[in-house]
Amino acid sequence: MNKAAARTFQVDQKVVYPSQGVGVILSIGEKEFKHEQIPYYVIYLEVSDMTIMVPVDKAEKLGIRAIVPKEEAQKALELISEDYEPIPSDWKLRYQMNLDLLKKGSVMDIASIVRSLYHRSKVKELPILERKLYDSALKLLEDEVSFSLRKPKDEVETMIFARLESK
């Protein structure tokens, strides 16, 4: 592999690792693997108090991306107060659809999961796996929007629920 692998992120940059949470790049280093020097990001994930190492050339495939700009965070907040398509009543199908969206990890996908599962939970209690998925998506949305808008997480949580309740 090329030694100067395309480094998308910088040290101290906040990033989103879908299904894991918002993290900060602590450093960019190299490790030897199969007689080759592999560049990697060292990312600290506050939500799980965990530090992970991700090879630079695998970061994009894993869905790791920069925190969205303010405008996109605002669009995600608007999305959760819009009308939505009914979701399948078969929870396994719904769970897989939402899990796939979470893995794609765009802020709009995450907002869409929060919106649909929130409204579904008002109709009928969510199964445990789906409840965990909802909780993860909600936490991810809160974290990213709070970093993007530079607002405290509790204020963002209030904004999210105010918009969800508006439907």
PDB file of C-alpha atoms in Angstrom:
ATOM      1  CA  MET A   1       0.000   0.000   0.000  1.00  0.00           C
ATOM      2  CA  ASN A   2       1.086   3.540  -0.710  1.00  0.00           C
ATOM      3  CA  LYS A   3       2.785   5.035   2.381  1.00  0.00           C
ATOM      4  CA  ALA A   4       0.989   8.342   1.889  1.00  0.00           C
ATOM      5  CA  ALA A   5      -2.449   6.719   2.058  1.00  0.00           C
ATOM      6  CA  ALA A   6      -5.175   9.286   1.594  1.00  0.00           C
ATOM      7  CA  ARG A   7      -5.840  10.536   5.095  1.00  0.00           C
ATOM      8  CA  THR A   8      -9.320  11.939   5.149  1.00  0.00           C
ATOM      9  CA  PHE A   9      -9.251  12.988   8.799  1.00  0.00           C
ATOM     10  CA  GLN A  10      -6.909  15.015  11.005  1.00  0.00           C
ATOM     11  CA  VAL A  11      -5.841  14.671  14.635  1.00  0.00           C
ATOM     12  CA  ASP A  12      -8.423  16.262  17.010  1.00  0.00           C
ATOM     13  CA  GLN A  13     -11.164  16.032  14.365  1.00  0.00           C
ATOM     14  CA  LYS A  14     -14.549  14.785  15.563  1.00  0.00           C
ATOM     15  CA  VAL A  15     -15.948  11.920  13.486  1.00  0.00           C
ATOM     16  CA  VAL A  16     -19.018   9.697  13.437  1.00  0.00           C
ATOM     17  CA  TYR A  17     -18.549   5.948  13.524  1.00  0.00           C
ATOM     18  CA  PRO A  18     -22.004   4.560  12.604  1.00  0.00           C
ATOM     19  CA  SER A  19     -23.479   2.310  15.259  1.00  0.00           C
ATOM     20  CA  GLN A  20     -20.596   3.225  17.610  1.00  0.00           C
ATOM     21  CA  GLY A  21     -21.037   6.951  18.169  1.00  0.00           C
ATOM     22  CA  VAL A  22     -19.176  10.223  17.881  1.00  0.00           C
ATOM     23  CA  GLY A  23     -15.450  10.076  18.454  1.00  0.00           C
ATOM     24  CA  VAL A  24     -12.344  12.185  18.214  1.00  0.00           C
ATOM     25  CA  ILE A  25      -9.170  11.273  16.351  1.00  0.00           C
ATOM     26  CA  LEU A  26      -6.431  11.166  18.971  1.00  0.00           C
ATOM     27  CA  SER A  27      -3.594  10.321  16.618  1.00  0.00           C
ATOM     28  CA  ILE A  28      -2.622   8.828  13.295  1.00  0.00           C
ATOM     29  CA  GLY A  29       0.029   6.155  13.536  1.00  0.00           C
ATOM     30  CA  GLU A  30       1.453   3.120  11.790  1.00  0.00           C
ATOM     31  CA  LYS A  31       1.589  -0.524  12.738  1.00  0.00           C
ATOM     32  CA  GLU A  32       3.358  -3.339  10.995  1.00  0.00           C
ATOM     33  CA  PHE A  33       1.030  -5.972   9.600  1.00  0.00           C
ATOM     34  CA  LYS A  34       2.283  -8.810   7.385  1.00  0.00           C
ATOM     35  CA  HIS A  35       5.626  -7.005   6.844  1.00  0.00           C
ATOM     36  CA  GLU A  36       3.896  -3.822   5.747  1.00  0.00           C
ATOM     37  CA  GLN A  37       3.464  -0.494   7.562  1.00  0.00           C
ATOM     38  CA  ILE A  38      -0.258   0.224   7.783  1.00  0.00           C
ATOM     39  CA  PRO A  39      -1.418   3.750   8.712  1.00  0.00           C
ATOM     40  CA  TYR A  40      -4.319   3.856  11.157  1.00  0.00           C
ATOM     41  CA  TYR A  41      -6.471   6.299  13.090  1.00  0.00           C
ATOM     42  CA  VAL A  42      -6.674   6.082  16.869  1.00  0.00           C
ATOM     43  CA  ILE A  43     -10.233   7.161  17.710  1.00  0.00           C
ATOM     44  CA  TYR A  44     -11.620   7.772  21.192  1.00  0.00           C
ATOM     45  CA  LEU A  45     -15.364   7.087  21.507  1.00  0.00           C
ATOM     46  CA  GLU A  46     -16.707   9.013  24.488  1.00  0.00           C
ATOM     47  CA  VAL A  47     -20.077   7.249  24.593  1.00  0.00           C
ATOM     48  CA  SER A  48     -18.446   3.867  25.339  1.00  0.00           C
ATOM     49  CA  ASP A  49     -15.201   5.259  26.832  1.00  0.00           C
ATOM     50  CA  MET A  50     -13.318   3.154  24.317  1.00  0.00           C
ATOM     51  CA  THR A  51     -10.306   3.803  22.104  1.00  0.00           C
ATOM     52  CA  ILE A  52     -10.206   1.977  18.788  1.00  0.00           C
ATOM     53  CA  MET A  53      -7.687   1.668  15.979  1.00  0.00           C
ATOM     54  CA  VAL A  54      -9.011   1.816  12.425  1.00  0.00           C
ATOM     55  CA  PRO A  55      -6.803   1.341   9.364  1.00  0.00           C
ATOM     56  CA  VAL A  56      -6.888   4.545   7.276  1.00  0.00           C
ATOM     57  CA  ASP A  57      -7.809   2.601   4.130  1.00  0.00           C
ATOM     58  CA  LYS A  58     -10.778   0.920   5.892  1.00  0.00           C
ATOM     59  CA  ALA A  59     -12.285   4.028   7.506  1.00  0.00           C
ATOM     60  CA  GLU A  60     -14.519   4.953   4.571  1.00  0.00           C
ATOM     61  CA  LYS A  61     -15.753   1.371   4.116  1.00  0.00           C
ATOM     62  CA  LEU A  62     -16.706   1.308   7.814  1.00  0.00           C
ATOM     63  CA  GLY A  63     -18.756   4.458   7.262  1.00  0.00           C
ATOM     64  CA  ILE A  64     -16.570   6.715   9.399  1.00  0.00           C
ATOM     65  CA  ARG A  65     -17.253  10.301   8.406  1.00  0.00           C
ATOM     66  CA  ALA A  66     -16.869  13.871   9.580  1.00  0.00           C
ATOM     67  CA  ILE A  67     -19.540  15.529  11.725  1.00  0.00           C
ATOM     68  CA  VAL A  68     -22.110  17.108   9.418  1.00  0.00           C
ATOM     69  CA  PRO A  69     -22.221  20.877   8.896  1.00  0.00           C
ATOM     70  CA  LYS A  70     -24.806  22.920  10.791  1.00  0.00           C
ATOM     71  CA  GLU A  71     -27.192  23.085   7.806  1.00  0.00           C
ATOM     72  CA  GLU A  72     -27.345  19.297   7.514  1.00  0.00           C
ATOM     73  CA  ALA A  73     -27.931  18.897  11.252  1.00  0.00           C
ATOM     74  CA  GLN A  74     -30.842  21.347  10.929  1.00  0.00           C
ATOM     75  CA  LYS A  75     -32.243  19.319   7.986  1.00  0.00           C
ATOM     76  CA  ALA A  76     -32.096  16.150  10.104  1.00  0.00           C
ATOM     77  CA  LEU A  77     -34.043  17.903  12.867  1.00  0.00           C
ATOM     78  CA  GLU A  78     -36.613  19.061  10.309  1.00  0.00           C
ATOM     79  CA  LEU A  79     -36.916  15.519   8.920  1.00  0.00           C
ATOM     80  CA  ILE A  80     -38.030  14.100  12.260  1.00  0.00           C
ATOM     81  CA  SER A  81     -41.017  16.460  12.372  1.00  0.00           C
ATOM     82  CA  GLU A  82     -42.161  15.680   8.807  1.00  0.00           C
ATOM     83  CA  ASP A  83     -44.755  13.141   7.728  1.00  0.00           C
ATOM     84  CA  TYR A  84     -43.372   9.680   7.186  1.00  0.00           C
ATOM     85  CA  GLU A  85     -44.226   6.511   5.349  1.00  0.00           C
ATOM     86  CA  PRO A  86     -45.747   3.793   7.509  1.00  0.00           C
ATOM     87  CA  ILE A  87     -43.166   1.137   8.293  1.00  0.00           C
ATOM     88  CA  PRO A  88     -43.661  -2.640   8.066  1.00  0.00           C
ATOM     89  CA  SER A  89     -45.546  -4.157  10.984  1.00  0.00           C
ATOM     90  CA  ASP A  90     -43.247  -7.211  10.872  1.00  0.00           C
ATOM     91  CA  TRP A  91     -40.645  -6.157  13.412  1.00  0.00           C
ATOM     92  CA  LYS A  92     -37.896  -8.406  11.981  1.00  0.00           C
ATOM     93  CA  LEU A  93     -38.231  -6.793   8.559  1.00  0.00           C
ATOM     94  CA  ARG A  94     -38.368  -3.328  10.148  1.00  0.00           C
ATOM     95  CA  TYR A  95     -35.357  -4.094  12.330  1.00  0.00           C
ATOM     96  CA  GLN A  96     -33.262  -5.216   9.335  1.00  0.00           C
ATOM     97  CA  MET A  97     -34.261  -2.148   7.293  1.00  0.00           C
ATOM     98  CA  ASN A  98     -33.322   0.171  10.153  1.00  0.00           C
ATOM     99  CA  LEU A  99     -30.115  -1.726  10.938  1.00  0.00           C
ATOM    100  CA  ASP A 100     -29.058  -1.294   7.301  1.00  0.00           C
ATOM    101  CA  LEU A 101     -29.828   2.442   7.543  1.00  0.00           C
ATOM    102  CA  LEU A 102     -27.809   2.709  10.765  1.00  0.00           C
ATOM    103  CA  LYS A 103     -24.824   1.021   9.098  1.00  0.00           C
ATOM    104  CA  LYS A 104     -25.026   3.489   6.183  1.00  0.00           C
ATOM    105  CA  GLY A 105     -24.880   6.061   8.931  1.00  0.00           C
ATOM    106  CA  SER A 106     -25.801   9.385   7.314  1.00  0.00           C
ATOM    107  CA  VAL A 107     -27.370  11.844   9.732  1.00  0.00           C
ATOM    108  CA  MET A 108     -30.560  11.768   7.622  1.00  0.00           C
ATOM    109  CA  ASP A 109     -30.707   7.952   7.824  1.00  0.00           C
ATOM    110  CA  ILE A 110     -30.270   8.122  11.589  1.00  0.00           C
ATOM    111  CA  ALA A 111     -32.986  10.797  11.905  1.00  0.00           C
ATOM    112  CA  SER A 112     -35.278   8.603   9.793  1.00  0.00           C
ATOM    113  CA  ILE A 113     -34.741   5.633  12.163  1.00  0.00           C
ATOM    114  CA  VAL A 114     -35.461   7.796  15.215  1.00  0.00           C
ATOM    115  CA  ARG A 115     -38.628   9.199  13.636  1.00  0.00           C
ATOM    116  CA  SER A 116     -40.088   5.883  12.471  1.00  0.00           C
ATOM    117  CA  LEU A 117     -39.283   3.906  15.633  1.00  0.00           C
ATOM    118  CA  TYR A 118     -40.438   6.700  17.935  1.00  0.00           C
ATOM    119  CA  HIS A 119     -43.830   6.789  16.225  1.00  0.00           C
ATOM    120  CA  ARG A 120     -43.980   2.993  16.065  1.00  0.00           C
ATOM    121  CA  SER A 121     -43.342   2.827  19.826  1.00  0.00           C
ATOM    122  CA  LYS A 122     -46.411   5.042  20.347  1.00  0.00           C
ATOM    123  CA  VAL A 123     -48.534   2.398  18.589  1.00  0.00           C
ATOM    124  CA  LYS A 124     -46.993  -0.658  20.219  1.00  0.00           C
ATOM    125  CA  GLU A 125     -44.053  -1.303  22.520  1.00  0.00           C
ATOM    126  CA  LEU A 126     -40.896  -2.077  20.549  1.00  0.00           C
ATOM    127  CA  PRO A 127     -39.246  -5.510  20.857  1.00  0.00           C
ATOM    128  CA  ILE A 128     -35.988  -5.406  22.871  1.00  0.00           C
ATOM    129  CA  LEU A 129     -33.628  -5.507  19.850  1.00  0.00           C
ATOM    130  CA  GLU A 130     -35.545  -2.751  18.135  1.00  0.00           C
ATOM    131  CA  ARG A 131     -35.635  -0.687  21.330  1.00  0.00           C
ATOM    132  CA  LYS A 132     -31.825  -0.955  21.540  1.00  0.00           C
ATOM    133  CA  LEU A 133     -31.555   0.120  17.896  1.00  0.00           C
ATOM    134  CA  TYR A 134     -33.810   3.114  18.595  1.00  0.00           C
ATOM    135  CA  ASP A 135     -31.781   4.062  21.674  1.00  0.00           C
ATOM    136  CA  SER A 136     -28.510   3.818  19.691  1.00  0.00           C
ATOM    137  CA  ALA A 137     -29.874   5.898  16.811  1.00  0.00           C
ATOM    138  CA  LEU A 138     -31.272   8.510  19.205  1.00  0.00           C
ATOM    139  CA  LYS A 139     -27.947   8.787  21.076  1.00  0.00           C
ATOM    140  CA  LEU A 140     -26.025   9.052  17.802  1.00  0.00           C
ATOM    141  CA  LEU A 141     -28.393  11.750  16.520  1.00  0.00           C
ATOM    142  CA  GLU A 142     -28.167  13.698  19.807  1.00  0.00           C
ATOM    143  CA  ASP A 143     -24.359  13.479  19.853  1.00  0.00           C
ATOM    144  CA  GLU A 144     -23.813  14.491  16.254  1.00  0.00           C
ATOM    145  CA  VAL A 145     -26.369  17.317  16.236  1.00  0.00           C
ATOM    146  CA  SER A 146     -25.020  18.697  19.527  1.00  0.00           C
ATOM    147  CA  PHE A 147     -21.455  18.773  18.127  1.00  0.00           C
ATOM    148  CA  SER A 148     -22.623  20.208  14.812  1.00  0.00           C
ATOM    149  CA  LEU A 149     -24.808  22.950  16.336  1.00  0.00           C
ATOM    150  CA  ARG A 150     -22.455  23.446  19.305  1.00  0.00           C
ATOM    151  CA  LYS A 151     -25.318  23.009  21.761  1.00  0.00           C
ATOM    152  CA  PRO A 152     -25.473  20.951  24.976  1.00  0.00           C
ATOM    153  CA  LYS A 153     -26.787  17.393  24.524  1.00  0.00           C
ATOM    154  CA  ASP A 154     -29.747  17.932  26.879  1.00  0.00           C
ATOM    155  CA  GLU A 155     -30.846  20.946  24.818  1.00  0.00           C
ATOM    156  CA  VAL A 156     -30.597  18.900  21.609  1.00  0.00           C
ATOM    157  CA  GLU A 157     -32.554  16.055  23.220  1.00  0.00           C
ATOM    158  CA  THR A 158     -35.340  18.526  24.094  1.00  0.00           C
ATOM    159  CA  MET A 159     -35.307  19.830  20.485  1.00  0.00           C
ATOM    160  CA  ILE A 160     -35.565  16.276  19.095  1.00  0.00           C
ATOM    161  CA  PHE A 161     -38.500  15.277  21.299  1.00  0.00           C
ATOM    162  CA  ALA A 162     -40.311  18.580  20.678  1.00  0.00           C
ATOM    163  CA  ARG A 163     -40.134  17.849  16.947  1.00  0.00           C
ATOM    164  CA  LEU A 164     -41.153  14.194  17.361  1.00  0.00           C
ATOM    165  CA  GLU A 165     -44.151  15.242  19.478  1.00  0.00           C
ATOM    166  CA  SER A 166     -45.241  17.795  16.872  1.00  0.00           C
ATOM    167  CA  LYS A 167     -46.695  14.965  14.730  1.00  0.00           C
TER     168      LYS A 167
END
